[in-house]
Short mmCIF file of C-alpha atoms in Angstrom, two decimals:
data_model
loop_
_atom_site.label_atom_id
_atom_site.label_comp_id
_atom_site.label_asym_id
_atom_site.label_seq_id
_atom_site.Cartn_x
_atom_site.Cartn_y
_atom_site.Cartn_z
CA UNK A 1 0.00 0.00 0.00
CA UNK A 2 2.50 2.88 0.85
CA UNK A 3 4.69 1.55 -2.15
CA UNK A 4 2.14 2.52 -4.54
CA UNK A 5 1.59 6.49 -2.68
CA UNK A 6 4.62 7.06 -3.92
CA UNK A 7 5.25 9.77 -6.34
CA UNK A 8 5.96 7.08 -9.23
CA UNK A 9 2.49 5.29 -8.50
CA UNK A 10 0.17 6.09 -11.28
CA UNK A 11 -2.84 8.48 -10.19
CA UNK A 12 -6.44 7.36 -10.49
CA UNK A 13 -8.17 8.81 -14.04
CA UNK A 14 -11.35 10.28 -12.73
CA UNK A 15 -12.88 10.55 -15.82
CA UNK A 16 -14.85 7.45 -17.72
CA UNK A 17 -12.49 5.68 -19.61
CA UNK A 18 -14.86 5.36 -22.58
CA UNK A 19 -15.30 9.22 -22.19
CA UNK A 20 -11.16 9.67 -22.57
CA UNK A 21 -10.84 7.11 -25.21
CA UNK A 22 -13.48 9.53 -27.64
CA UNK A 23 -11.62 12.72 -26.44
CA UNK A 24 -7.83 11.11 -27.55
CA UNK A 25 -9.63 10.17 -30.70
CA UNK A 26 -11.12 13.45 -31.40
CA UNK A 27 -7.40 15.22 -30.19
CA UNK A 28 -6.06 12.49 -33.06
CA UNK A 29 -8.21 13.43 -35.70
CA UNK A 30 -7.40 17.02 -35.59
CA UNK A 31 -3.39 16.91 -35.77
CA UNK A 32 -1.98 16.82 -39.13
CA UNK A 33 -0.71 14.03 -40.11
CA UNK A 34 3.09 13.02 -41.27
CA UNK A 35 4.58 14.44 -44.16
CA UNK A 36 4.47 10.73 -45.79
CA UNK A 37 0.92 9.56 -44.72
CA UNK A 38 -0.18 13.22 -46.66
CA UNK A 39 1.76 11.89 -49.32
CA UNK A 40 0.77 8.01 -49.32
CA UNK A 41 -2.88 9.52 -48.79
CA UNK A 42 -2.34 12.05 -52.25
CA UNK A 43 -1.22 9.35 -54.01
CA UNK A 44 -3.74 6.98 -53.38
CA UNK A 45 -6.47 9.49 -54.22
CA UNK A 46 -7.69 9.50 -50.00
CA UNK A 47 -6.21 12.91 -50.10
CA UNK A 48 -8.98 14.71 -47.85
CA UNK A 49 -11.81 16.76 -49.73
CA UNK A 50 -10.53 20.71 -50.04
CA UNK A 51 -14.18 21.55 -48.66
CA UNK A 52 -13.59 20.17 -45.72
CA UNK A 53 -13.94 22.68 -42.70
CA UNK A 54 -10.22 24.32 -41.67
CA UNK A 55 -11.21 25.12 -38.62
CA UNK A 56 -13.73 24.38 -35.84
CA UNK A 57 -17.08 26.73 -36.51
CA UNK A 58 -15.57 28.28 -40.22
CA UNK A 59 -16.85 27.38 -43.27
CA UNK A 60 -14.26 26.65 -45.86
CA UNK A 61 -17.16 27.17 -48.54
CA UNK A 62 -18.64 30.92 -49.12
CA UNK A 63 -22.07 31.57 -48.30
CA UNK A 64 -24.63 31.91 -51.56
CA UNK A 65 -27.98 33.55 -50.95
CA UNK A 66 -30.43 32.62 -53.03
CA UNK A 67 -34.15 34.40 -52.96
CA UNK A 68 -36.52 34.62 -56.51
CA UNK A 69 -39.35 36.86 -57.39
CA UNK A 70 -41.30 33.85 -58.67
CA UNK A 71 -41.38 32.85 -54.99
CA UNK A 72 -40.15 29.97 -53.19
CA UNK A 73 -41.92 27.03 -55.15
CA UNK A 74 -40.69 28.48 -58.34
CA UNK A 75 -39.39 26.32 -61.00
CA UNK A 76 -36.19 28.69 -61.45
CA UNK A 77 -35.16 28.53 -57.66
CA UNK A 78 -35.36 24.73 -57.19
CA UNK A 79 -33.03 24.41 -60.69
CA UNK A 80 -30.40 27.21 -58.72
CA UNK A 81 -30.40 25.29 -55.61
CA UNK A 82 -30.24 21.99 -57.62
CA UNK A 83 -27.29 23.16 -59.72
CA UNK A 84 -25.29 25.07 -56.37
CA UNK A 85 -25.66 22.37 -54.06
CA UNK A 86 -24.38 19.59 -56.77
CA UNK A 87 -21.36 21.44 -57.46
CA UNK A 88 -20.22 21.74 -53.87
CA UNK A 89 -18.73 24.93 -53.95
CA UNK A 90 -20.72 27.01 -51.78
CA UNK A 91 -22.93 26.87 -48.60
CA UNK A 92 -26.69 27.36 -50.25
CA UNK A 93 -28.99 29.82 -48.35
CA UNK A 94 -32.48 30.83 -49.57
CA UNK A 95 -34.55 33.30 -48.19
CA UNK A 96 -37.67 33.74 -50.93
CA UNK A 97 -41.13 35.04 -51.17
CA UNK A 98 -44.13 32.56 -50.14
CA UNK A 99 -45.59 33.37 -53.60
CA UNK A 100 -44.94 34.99 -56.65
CA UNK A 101 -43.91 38.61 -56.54
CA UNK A 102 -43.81 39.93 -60.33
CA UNK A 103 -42.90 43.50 -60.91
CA UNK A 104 -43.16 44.62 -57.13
CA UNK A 105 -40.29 47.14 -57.86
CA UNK A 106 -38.05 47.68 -54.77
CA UNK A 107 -40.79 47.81 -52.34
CA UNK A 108 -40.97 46.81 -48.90
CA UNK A 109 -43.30 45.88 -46.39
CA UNK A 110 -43.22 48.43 -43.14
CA UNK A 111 -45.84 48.24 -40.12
CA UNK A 112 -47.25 45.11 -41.01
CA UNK A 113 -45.43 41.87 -39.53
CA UNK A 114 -43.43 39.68 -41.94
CA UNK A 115 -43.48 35.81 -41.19
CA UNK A 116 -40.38 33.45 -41.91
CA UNK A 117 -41.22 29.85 -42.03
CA UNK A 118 -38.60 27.18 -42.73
CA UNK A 119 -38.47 25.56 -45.91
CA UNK A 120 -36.99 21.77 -46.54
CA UNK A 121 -34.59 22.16 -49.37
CA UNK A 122 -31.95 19.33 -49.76
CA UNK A 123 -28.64 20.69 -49.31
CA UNK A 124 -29.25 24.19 -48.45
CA UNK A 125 -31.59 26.12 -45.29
CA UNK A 126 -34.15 28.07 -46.58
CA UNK A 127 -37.22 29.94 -45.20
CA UNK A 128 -40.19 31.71 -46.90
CA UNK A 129 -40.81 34.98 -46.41
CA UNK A 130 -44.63 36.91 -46.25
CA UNK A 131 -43.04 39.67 -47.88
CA UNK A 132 -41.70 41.08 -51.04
CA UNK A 133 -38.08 39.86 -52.33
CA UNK A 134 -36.79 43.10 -51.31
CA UNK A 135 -38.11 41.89 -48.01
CA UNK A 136 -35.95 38.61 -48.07
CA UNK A 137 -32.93 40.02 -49.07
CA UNK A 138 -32.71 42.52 -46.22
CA UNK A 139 -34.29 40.39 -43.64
CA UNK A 140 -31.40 37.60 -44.51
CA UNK A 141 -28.97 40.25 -44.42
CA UNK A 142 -30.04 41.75 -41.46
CA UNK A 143 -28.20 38.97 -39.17
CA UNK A 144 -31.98 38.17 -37.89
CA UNK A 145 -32.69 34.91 -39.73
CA UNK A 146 -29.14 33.21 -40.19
CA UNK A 147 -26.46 33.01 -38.28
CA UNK A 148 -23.85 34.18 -40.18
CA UNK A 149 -22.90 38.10 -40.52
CA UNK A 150 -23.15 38.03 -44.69
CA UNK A 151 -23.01 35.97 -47.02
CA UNK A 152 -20.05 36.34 -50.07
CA UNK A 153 -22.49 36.56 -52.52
CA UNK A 154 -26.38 37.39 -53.25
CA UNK A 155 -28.19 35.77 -56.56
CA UNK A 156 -31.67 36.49 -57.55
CA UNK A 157 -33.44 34.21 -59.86
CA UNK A 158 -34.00 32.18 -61.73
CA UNK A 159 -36.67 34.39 -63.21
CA UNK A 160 -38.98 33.78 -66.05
CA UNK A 161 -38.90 36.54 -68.38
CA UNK A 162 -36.10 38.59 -69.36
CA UNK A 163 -35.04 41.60 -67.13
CA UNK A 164 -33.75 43.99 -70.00
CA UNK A 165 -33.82 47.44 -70.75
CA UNK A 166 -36.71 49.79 -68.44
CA UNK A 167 -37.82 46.44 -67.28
CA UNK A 168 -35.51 46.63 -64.71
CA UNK A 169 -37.67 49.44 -62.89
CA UNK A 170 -40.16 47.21 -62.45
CA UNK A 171 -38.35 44.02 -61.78
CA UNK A 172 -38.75 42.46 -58.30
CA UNK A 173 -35.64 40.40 -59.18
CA UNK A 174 -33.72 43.40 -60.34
CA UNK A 175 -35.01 45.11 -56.88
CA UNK A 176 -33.26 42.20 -54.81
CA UNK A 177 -30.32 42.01 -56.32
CA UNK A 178 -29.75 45.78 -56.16
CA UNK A 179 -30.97 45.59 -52.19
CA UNK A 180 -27.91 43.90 -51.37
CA UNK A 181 -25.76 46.07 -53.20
CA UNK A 182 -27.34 48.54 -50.88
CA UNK A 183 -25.66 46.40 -47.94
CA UNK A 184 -22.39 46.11 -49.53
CA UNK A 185 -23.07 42.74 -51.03
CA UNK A 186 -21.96 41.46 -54.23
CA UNK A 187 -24.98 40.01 -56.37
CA UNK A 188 -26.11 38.66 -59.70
CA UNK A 189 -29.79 38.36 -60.77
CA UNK A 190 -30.30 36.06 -63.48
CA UNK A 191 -33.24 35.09 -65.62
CA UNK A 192 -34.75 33.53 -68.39
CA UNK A 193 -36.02 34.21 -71.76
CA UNK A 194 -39.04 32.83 -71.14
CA UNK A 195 -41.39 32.17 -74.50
CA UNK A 196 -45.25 31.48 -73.51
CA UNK A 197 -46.52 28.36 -75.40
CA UNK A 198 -43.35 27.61 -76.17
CA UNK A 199 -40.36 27.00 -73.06
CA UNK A 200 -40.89 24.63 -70.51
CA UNK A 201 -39.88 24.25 -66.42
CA UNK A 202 -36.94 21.40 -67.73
CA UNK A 203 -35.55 24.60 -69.46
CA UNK A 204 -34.52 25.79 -65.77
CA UNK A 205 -32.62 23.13 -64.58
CA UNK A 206 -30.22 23.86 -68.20
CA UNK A 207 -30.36 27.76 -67.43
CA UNK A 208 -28.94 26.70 -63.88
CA UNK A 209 -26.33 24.94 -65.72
CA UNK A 210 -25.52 26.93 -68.40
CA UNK A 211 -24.87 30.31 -65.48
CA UNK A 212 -22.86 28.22 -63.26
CA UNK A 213 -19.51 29.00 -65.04
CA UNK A 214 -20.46 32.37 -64.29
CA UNK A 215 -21.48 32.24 -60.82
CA UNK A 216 -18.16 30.39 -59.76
CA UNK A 217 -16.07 33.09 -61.67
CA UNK A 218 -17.98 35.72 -59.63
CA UNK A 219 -16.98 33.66 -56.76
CA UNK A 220 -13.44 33.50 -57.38
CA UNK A 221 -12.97 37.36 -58.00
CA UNK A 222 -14.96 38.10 -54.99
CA UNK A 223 -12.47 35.87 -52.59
CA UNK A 224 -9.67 37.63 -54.66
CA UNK A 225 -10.97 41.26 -54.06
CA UNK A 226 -11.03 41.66 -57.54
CA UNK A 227 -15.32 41.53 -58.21
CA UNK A 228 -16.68 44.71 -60.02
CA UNK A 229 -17.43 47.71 -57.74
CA UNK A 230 -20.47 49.70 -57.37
CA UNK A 231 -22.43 47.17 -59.77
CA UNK A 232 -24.81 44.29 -60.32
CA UNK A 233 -24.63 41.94 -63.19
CA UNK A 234 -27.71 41.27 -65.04
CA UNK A 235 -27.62 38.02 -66.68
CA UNK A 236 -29.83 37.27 -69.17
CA UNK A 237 -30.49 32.86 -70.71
CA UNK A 238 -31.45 32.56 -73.87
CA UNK A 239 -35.06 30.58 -74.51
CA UNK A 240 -32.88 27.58 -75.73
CA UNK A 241 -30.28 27.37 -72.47
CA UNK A 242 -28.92 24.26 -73.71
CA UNK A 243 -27.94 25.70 -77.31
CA UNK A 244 -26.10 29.33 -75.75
CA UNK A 245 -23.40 30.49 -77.97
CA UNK A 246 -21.43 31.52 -74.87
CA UNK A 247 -21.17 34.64 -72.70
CA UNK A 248 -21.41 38.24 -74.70
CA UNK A 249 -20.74 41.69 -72.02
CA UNK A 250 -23.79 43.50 -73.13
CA UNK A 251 -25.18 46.99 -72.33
CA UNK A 252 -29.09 48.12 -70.93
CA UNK A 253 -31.00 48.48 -73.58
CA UNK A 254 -34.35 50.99 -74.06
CA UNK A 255 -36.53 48.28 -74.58
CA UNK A 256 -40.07 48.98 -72.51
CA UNK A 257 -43.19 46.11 -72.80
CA UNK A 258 -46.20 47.91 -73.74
CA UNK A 259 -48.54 47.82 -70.51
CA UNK A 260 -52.23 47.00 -71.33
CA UNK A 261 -55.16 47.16 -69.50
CA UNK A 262 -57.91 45.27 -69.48
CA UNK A 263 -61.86 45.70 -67.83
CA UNK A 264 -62.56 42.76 -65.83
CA UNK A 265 -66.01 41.89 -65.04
CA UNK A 266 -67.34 42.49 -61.60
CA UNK A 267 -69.81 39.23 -62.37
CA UNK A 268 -67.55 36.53 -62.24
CA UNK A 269 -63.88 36.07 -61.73
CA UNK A 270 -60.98 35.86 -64.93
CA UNK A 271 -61.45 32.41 -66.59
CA UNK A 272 -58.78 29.79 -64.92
CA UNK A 273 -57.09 29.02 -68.81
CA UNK A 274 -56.28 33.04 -68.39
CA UNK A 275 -54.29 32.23 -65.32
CA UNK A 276 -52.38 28.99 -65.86
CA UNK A 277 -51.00 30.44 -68.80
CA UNK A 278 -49.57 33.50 -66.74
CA UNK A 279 -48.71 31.71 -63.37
CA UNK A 280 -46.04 28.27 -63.52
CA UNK A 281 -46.69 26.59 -60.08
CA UNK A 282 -50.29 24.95 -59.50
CA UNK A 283 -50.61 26.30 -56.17
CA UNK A 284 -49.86 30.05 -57.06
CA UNK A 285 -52.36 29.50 -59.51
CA UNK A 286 -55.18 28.72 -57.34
CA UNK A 287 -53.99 30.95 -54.96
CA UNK A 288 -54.84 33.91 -57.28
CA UNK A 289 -57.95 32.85 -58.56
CA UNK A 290 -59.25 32.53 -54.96
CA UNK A 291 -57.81 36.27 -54.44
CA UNK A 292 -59.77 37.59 -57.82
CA UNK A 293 -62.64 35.64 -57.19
CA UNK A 294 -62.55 37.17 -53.40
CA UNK A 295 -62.30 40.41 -55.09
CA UNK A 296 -64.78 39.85 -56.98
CA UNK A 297 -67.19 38.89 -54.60
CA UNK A 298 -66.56 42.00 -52.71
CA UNK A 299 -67.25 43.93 -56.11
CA UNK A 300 -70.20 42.62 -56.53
CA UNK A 301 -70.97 43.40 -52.58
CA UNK A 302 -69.95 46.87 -52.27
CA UNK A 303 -72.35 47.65 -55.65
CA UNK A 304 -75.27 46.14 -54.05
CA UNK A 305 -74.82 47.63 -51.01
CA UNK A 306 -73.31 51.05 -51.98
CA UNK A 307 -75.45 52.76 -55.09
CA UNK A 308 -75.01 56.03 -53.59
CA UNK A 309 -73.07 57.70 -50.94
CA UNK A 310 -74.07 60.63 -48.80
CA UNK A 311 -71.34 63.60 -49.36
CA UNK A 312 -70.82 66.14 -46.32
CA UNK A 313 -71.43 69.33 -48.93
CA UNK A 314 -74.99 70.94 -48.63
CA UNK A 315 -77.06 72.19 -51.90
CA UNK A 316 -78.47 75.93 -51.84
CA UNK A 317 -81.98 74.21 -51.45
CA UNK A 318 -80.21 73.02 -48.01
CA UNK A 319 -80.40 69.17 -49.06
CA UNK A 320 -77.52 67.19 -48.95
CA UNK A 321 -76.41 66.14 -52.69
CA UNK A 322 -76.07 62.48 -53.53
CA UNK A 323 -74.01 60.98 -56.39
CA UNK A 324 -73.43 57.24 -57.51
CA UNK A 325 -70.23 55.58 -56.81
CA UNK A 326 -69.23 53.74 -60.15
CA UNK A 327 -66.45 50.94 -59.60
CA UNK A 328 -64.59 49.66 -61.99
CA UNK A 329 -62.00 46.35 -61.75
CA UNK A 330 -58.76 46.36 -64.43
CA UNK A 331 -55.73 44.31 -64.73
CA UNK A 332 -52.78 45.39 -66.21
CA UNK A 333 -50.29 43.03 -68.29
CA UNK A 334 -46.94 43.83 -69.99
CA UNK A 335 -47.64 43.16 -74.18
CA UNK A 336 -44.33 42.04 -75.56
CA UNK A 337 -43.23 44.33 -78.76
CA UNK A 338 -40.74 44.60 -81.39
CA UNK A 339 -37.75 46.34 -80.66
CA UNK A 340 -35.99 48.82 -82.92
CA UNK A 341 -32.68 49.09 -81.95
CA UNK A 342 -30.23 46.87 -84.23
CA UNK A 343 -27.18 47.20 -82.28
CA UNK A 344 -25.78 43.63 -81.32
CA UNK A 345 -24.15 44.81 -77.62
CA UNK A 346 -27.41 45.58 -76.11
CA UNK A 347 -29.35 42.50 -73.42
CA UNK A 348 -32.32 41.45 -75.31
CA UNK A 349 -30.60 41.47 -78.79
CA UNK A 350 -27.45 39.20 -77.54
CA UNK A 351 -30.16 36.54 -75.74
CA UNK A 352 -32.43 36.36 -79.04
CA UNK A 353 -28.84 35.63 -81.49
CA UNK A 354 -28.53 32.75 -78.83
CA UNK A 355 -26.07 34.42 -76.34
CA UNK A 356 -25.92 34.91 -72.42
CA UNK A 357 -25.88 38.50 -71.82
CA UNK A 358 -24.10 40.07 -69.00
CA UNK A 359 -24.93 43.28 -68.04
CA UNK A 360 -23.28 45.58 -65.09
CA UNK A 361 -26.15 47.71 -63.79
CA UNK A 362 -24.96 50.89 -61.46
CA UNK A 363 -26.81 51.56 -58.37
CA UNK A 364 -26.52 55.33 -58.70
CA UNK A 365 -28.48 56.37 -61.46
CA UNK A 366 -25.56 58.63 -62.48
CA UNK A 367 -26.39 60.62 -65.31
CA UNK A 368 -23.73 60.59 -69.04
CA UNK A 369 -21.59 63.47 -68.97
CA UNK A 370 -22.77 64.65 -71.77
CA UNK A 371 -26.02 65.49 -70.13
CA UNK A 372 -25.05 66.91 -66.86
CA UNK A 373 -23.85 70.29 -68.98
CA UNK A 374 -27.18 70.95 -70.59
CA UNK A 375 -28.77 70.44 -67.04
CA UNK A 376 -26.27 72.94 -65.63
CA UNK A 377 -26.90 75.15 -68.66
CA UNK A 378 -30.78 74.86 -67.40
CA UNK A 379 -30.54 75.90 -63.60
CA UNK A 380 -28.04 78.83 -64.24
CA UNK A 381 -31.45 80.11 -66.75
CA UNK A 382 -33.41 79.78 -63.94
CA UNK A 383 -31.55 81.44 -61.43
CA UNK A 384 -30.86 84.19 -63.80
CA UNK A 385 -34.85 84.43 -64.99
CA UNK A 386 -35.08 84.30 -60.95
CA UNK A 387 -32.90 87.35 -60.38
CA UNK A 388 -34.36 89.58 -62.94
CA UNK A 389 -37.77 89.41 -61.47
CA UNK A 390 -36.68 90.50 -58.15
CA UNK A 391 -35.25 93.59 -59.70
CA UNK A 392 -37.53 94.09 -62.73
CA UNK A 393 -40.06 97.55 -61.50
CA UNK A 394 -42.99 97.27 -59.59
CA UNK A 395 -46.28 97.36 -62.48
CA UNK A 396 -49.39 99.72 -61.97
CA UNK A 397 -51.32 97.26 -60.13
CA UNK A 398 -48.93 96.11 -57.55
CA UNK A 399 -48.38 100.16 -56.67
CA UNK A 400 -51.65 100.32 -55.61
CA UNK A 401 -52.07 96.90 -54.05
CA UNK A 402 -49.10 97.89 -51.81
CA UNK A 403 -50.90 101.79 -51.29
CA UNK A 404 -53.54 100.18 -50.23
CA UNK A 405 -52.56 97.33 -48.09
CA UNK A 406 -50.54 100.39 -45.97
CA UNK A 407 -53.67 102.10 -45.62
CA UNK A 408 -57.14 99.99 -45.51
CA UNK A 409 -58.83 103.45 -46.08
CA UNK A 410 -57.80 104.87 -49.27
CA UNK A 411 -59.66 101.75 -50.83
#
């Protein structure tokens, strides 16, 4: 007994062994091994995966985040989160609208509460937002909804239609994309030529492929330092993704969709052919007719119950004057027209000869040089035109409005 209290006895472990047997194992796993196992291991092809975390709690992978304006069930999203979870090269991120959002603009939603709800996508965490995709962008980036402070990059899309030329004012994708160059984000929003009657949702999962050289270039130059500054690219599939003629840096061109409006009927809602060919996913579909025929309903509600209104102004007989409300229901749709402008550089033209257009889109709205001196030419006329009416002569009327204003009685 006292020969073991020595100081050369060995000292009792308090600890579980099975509990020390996992830590030496862990404490194994994370020293680097010999020069010749790394070497055995390269050799062999065990060489460990360059994805693999370096450190405890960092990703080795950049962060993607992904929203669309066609929402979060959209054909175009699934084919990007597909396409960026395959490759391996990024952690995937989505943060989308519960339904489709076309041509919102860069609006927001503010005193109203906005409701995040977790998505199952496989590969990648994703939520749906009750908002607007301008919404999802800054909630995401907010540091709110994921954990980490921002991600390396921001992609919008993939959304049906091209987003060329004044379109971009009223793109919600466009909008998204440019919100987190507002944060200090780098961001791409990409879409697709889509042809009614003729493209299909399988055309997705090729535009997914065909922008994926693009995305990992952005990638690279961003962990470089060496991503453009101060801009957005805008890239544009062709209709036929699979048949692209390769990457052409275009310019925004002045092409505008004519907007058309149409009456709609207060008796009975839009026809549900009208819809499917304007919506892609079943369930935004329905979704809208129940909102038109809602709105229809309450049409048809407010005329029964509201022929005339009551106003607060009071004839000369002393009766109060009534008028008839008339209501009226329209819906507005973007016509597709022929553009005039032959020059091969600009978005639309490069996608219809088959190319992928990439377009850098300032978030400034600075004006050509060329037109700031006119403007500056305008002002100093105004000033001037300002200037000589303060010293031009009092007329014959303002004399005697200013005689008599000094005294009441000479009127």
């Amino acid at each position: 007994m006292e020969a073991n209290s020595g100081e050369g006895a060995p000292k009792r472990n308090p600890l579980p062994s099975a509990l020390v047997s996992n830590l030496q194992s862990v404490l194994a796993a994370r020293r680097p091994p010999p020069a010749e196992e790394v070497g055995t291991a390269a050799l062999s092809g065990k060489a460990e995966a360059p994805d693999a975390p370096l450190t405890d709690g960092a990703p080795s992978r950049p962060v993607v985040l992904l929203t669309c304006a066609g929402g979060i069930r959209s054909a175009g999203l699934a084919a990007l989160i597909d396409a960026l979870v395959a490759g391996g090269r990024c952690d995937v991120h989505v943060c989308a609208p519960e339904s489709d959002k076309p041509a919102c603009g860069h609006s927001i939603t503010v005193r109203e509460t906005v409701t995040a709800t977790s998505v199952d996508f496989k590969g990648a965490k994703a939520f749906e937002i009750s908002g607007t995709p301008v919404d999802c962008v800054s909630l995401a980036l907010s540091g709110r909804l994921f954990p980490w402070s921002a991600p390396a990059l921001v992609i919008s899309g993939i959304n049906a239609g091209p987003n060329c030329g004044y379109e971009m004012f009223h793109s919600s994708a466009i909008a998204a994309a440019r919100e987190a160059l507002v944060y200090g984000v780098p961001s791409i929003a990409v879409s697709l030529n889509w042809k009614k009657d003729e493209s299909k949702d399988s055309d997705f999962k090729d535009a997914a492929q065909a922008c994926l050289p693009s995305i990992h270039a952005a990638l690279a130059d961003i962990e470089k330092g060496n991503f453009v500054k101060g801009c957005l690219l805008n890239i544009g599939i062709p209709s036929s993704p699979s048949a692209n003629k390769g990457f052409k840096l275009t310019k925004q061109s002045g092409y505008s969709p004519a907007q058309s409006w149409q009456a709609v009927s207060t008796n009975r809602p839009s026809s549900a052919a009208h819809f499917m060919g304007m919506h892609q996913s079943l369930g935004i579909q329905l979704a809208q007719l129940g909102k038109d025929a809602s709105a229809a309903g309450a049409a048809r509600r407010v005329s029964a119950q509201r022929k005339t209104v009551e106003v607060e102004s009071v004839a000369a007989a002393g009766k109060q004057e009534a008028r008839e409300v008339v209501k009226k229901l329209f819906r507005a749709e973007f016509v597709e027209k022929q553009h005039e402008d032959l020059d091969e550089d600009i978005d639309l033209r490069a996608m219809e000869n088959g190319f992928i257009s990439v377009t850098p889109l300032n978030i400034h709205g600075q004006v050509e040089a060329d037109i700031g001196a006119p403007v500056s030419d305008c002002l100093s006329a105004v000033v001037s035109l300002g200037k000589e009416k303060e010293a031009a002569p009092a007329t014959a009327d303002q004399q005697i409005a200013a005689e008599e204003k000094e005294d009441p009685s000479a009127a």
